[in-house]
């Protein structure tokens, strides 16, 4: 099992960012229904199966898991290491790609 750093005290929600074919993709924000405890529990399960990791400087994972505060600002980042892990997070958080109105 991967050991993760302590969850930031202001953690309220999660989202994902990744690049696909050189284009940035952002995803919807998933509010934690059970608050901080539900984020901790989800991260615990994800760490057990290898679906989240501590970011390694200079090594890009498949995607970035952003932990957000109550104002939807990132307060912590973790790595989603693989496509399989990304698909798990996508379904777990019921993510959808944010629409880009600038195209």
GROMACS .gro file of C-alpha atoms in nm:
model
  103
    1UNK     CA    1   0.000   0.000   0.000
    2UNK     CA    2   0.116   0.353  -0.081
    3UNK     CA    3   0.160   0.592   0.209
    4UNK     CA    4  -0.001   0.926   0.132
    5UNK     CA    5   0.065   1.255   0.308
    6UNK     CA    6  -0.197   1.376   0.557
    7UNK     CA    7  -0.500   1.525   0.390
    8UNK     CA    8  -0.495   1.905   0.384
    9UNK     CA    9  -0.720   2.043   0.663
   10UNK     CA   10  -0.920   2.256   0.417
   11UNK     CA   11  -1.006   1.965   0.182
   12UNK     CA   12  -1.368   1.980   0.067
   13UNK     CA   13  -1.380   1.845  -0.290
   14UNK     CA   14  -1.185   1.664  -0.563
   15UNK     CA   15  -1.128   1.713  -0.933
   16UNK     CA   16  -0.897   1.579  -1.202
   17UNK     CA   17  -0.673   1.738  -1.462
   18UNK     CA   18  -0.491   1.559  -1.742
   19UNK     CA   19  -0.349   1.614  -2.087
   20UNK     CA   20  -0.490   1.422  -2.379
   21UNK     CA   21  -0.304   1.439  -2.709
   22UNK     CA   22  -0.130   1.755  -2.593
   23UNK     CA   23  -0.455   1.929  -2.496
   24UNK     CA   24  -0.539   2.007  -2.131
   25UNK     CA   25  -0.859   1.853  -1.998
   26UNK     CA   26  -1.032   1.960  -1.682
   27UNK     CA   27  -1.313   1.772  -1.517
   28UNK     CA   28  -1.609   1.860  -1.301
   29UNK     CA   29  -1.567   1.913  -0.928
   30UNK     CA   30  -1.690   1.636  -0.698
   31UNK     CA   31  -1.805   1.768  -0.361
   32UNK     CA   32  -1.745   1.524  -0.077
   33UNK     CA   33  -2.089   1.424   0.057
   34UNK     CA   34  -1.943   1.302   0.385
   35UNK     CA   35  -1.697   1.590   0.413
   36UNK     CA   36  -1.335   1.535   0.494
   37UNK     CA   37  -1.398   1.180   0.621
   38UNK     CA   38  -1.530   1.064   0.284
   39UNK     CA   39  -1.224   1.209   0.105
   40UNK     CA   40  -0.992   1.032   0.350
   41UNK     CA   41  -1.179   0.704   0.305
   42UNK     CA   42  -1.173   0.727  -0.076
   43UNK     CA   43  -0.800   0.807  -0.075
   44UNK     CA   44  -0.738   0.514   0.161
   45UNK     CA   45  -0.914   0.271  -0.074
   46UNK     CA   46  -0.742   0.419  -0.382
   47UNK     CA   47  -0.401   0.388  -0.217
   48UNK     CA   48  -0.468   0.024  -0.129
   49UNK     CA   49  -0.525  -0.066  -0.494
   50UNK     CA   50  -0.257   0.164  -0.638
   51UNK     CA   51  -0.494   0.419  -0.795
   52UNK     CA   52  -0.333   0.722  -0.631
   53UNK     CA   53   0.027   0.812  -0.559
   54UNK     CA   54   0.249   1.086  -0.429
   55UNK     CA   55   0.368   1.297  -0.724
   56UNK     CA   56   0.732   1.244  -0.816
   57UNK     CA   57   0.909   1.559  -0.937
   58UNK     CA   58   1.000   1.528  -1.303
   59UNK     CA   59   0.770   1.230  -1.363
   60UNK     CA   60   0.423   1.287  -1.497
   61UNK     CA   61   0.150   1.045  -1.398
   62UNK     CA   62  -0.150   0.976  -1.617
   63UNK     CA   63  -0.348   1.255  -1.448
   64UNK     CA   64  -0.349   1.485  -1.146
   65UNK     CA   65  -0.597   1.452  -0.861
   66UNK     CA   66  -0.654   1.801  -0.722
   67UNK     CA   67  -0.785   1.835  -0.369
   68UNK     CA   68  -0.983   2.156  -0.337
   69UNK     CA   69  -1.085   2.383  -0.052
   70UNK     CA   70  -1.432   2.532   0.004
   71UNK     CA   71  -1.366   2.796  -0.263
   72UNK     CA   72  -1.264   2.534  -0.522
   73UNK     CA   73  -0.898   2.631  -0.505
   74UNK     CA   74  -0.634   2.353  -0.514
   75UNK     CA   75  -0.472   2.292  -0.176
   76UNK     CA   76  -0.304   1.957  -0.249
   77UNK     CA   77  -0.213   1.742  -0.549
   78UNK     CA   78  -0.177   1.370  -0.588
   79UNK     CA   79  -0.095   1.160  -0.893
   80UNK     CA   80  -0.327   0.924  -1.076
   81UNK     CA   81  -0.068   0.680  -1.209
   82UNK     CA   82  -0.245   0.495  -1.489
   83UNK     CA   83  -0.536   0.488  -1.731
   84UNK     CA   84  -0.700   0.214  -1.526
   85UNK     CA   85  -0.673   0.431  -1.215
   86UNK     CA   86  -0.815   0.729  -1.406
   87UNK     CA   87  -1.118   0.526  -1.516
   88UNK     CA   88  -1.177   0.423  -1.153
   89UNK     CA   89  -1.165   0.788  -1.039
   90UNK     CA   90  -1.383   0.894  -1.332
   91UNK     CA   91  -1.658   0.655  -1.225
   92UNK     CA   92  -1.607   0.695  -0.849
   93UNK     CA   93  -1.640   1.075  -0.862
   94UNK     CA   94  -1.889   1.075  -1.151
   95UNK     CA   95  -1.661   1.312  -1.338
   96UNK     CA   96  -1.746   1.474  -1.666
   97UNK     CA   97  -1.514   1.676  -1.884
   98UNK     CA   98  -1.559   2.051  -1.840
   99UNK     CA   99  -1.680   2.220  -2.152
  100UNK     CA  100  -1.429   2.454  -2.315
  101UNK     CA  101  -1.615   2.753  -2.459
  102UNK     CA  102  -1.294   2.901  -2.604
  103UNK     CA  103  -1.271   2.661  -2.899
   0.00000   0.00000   0.00000
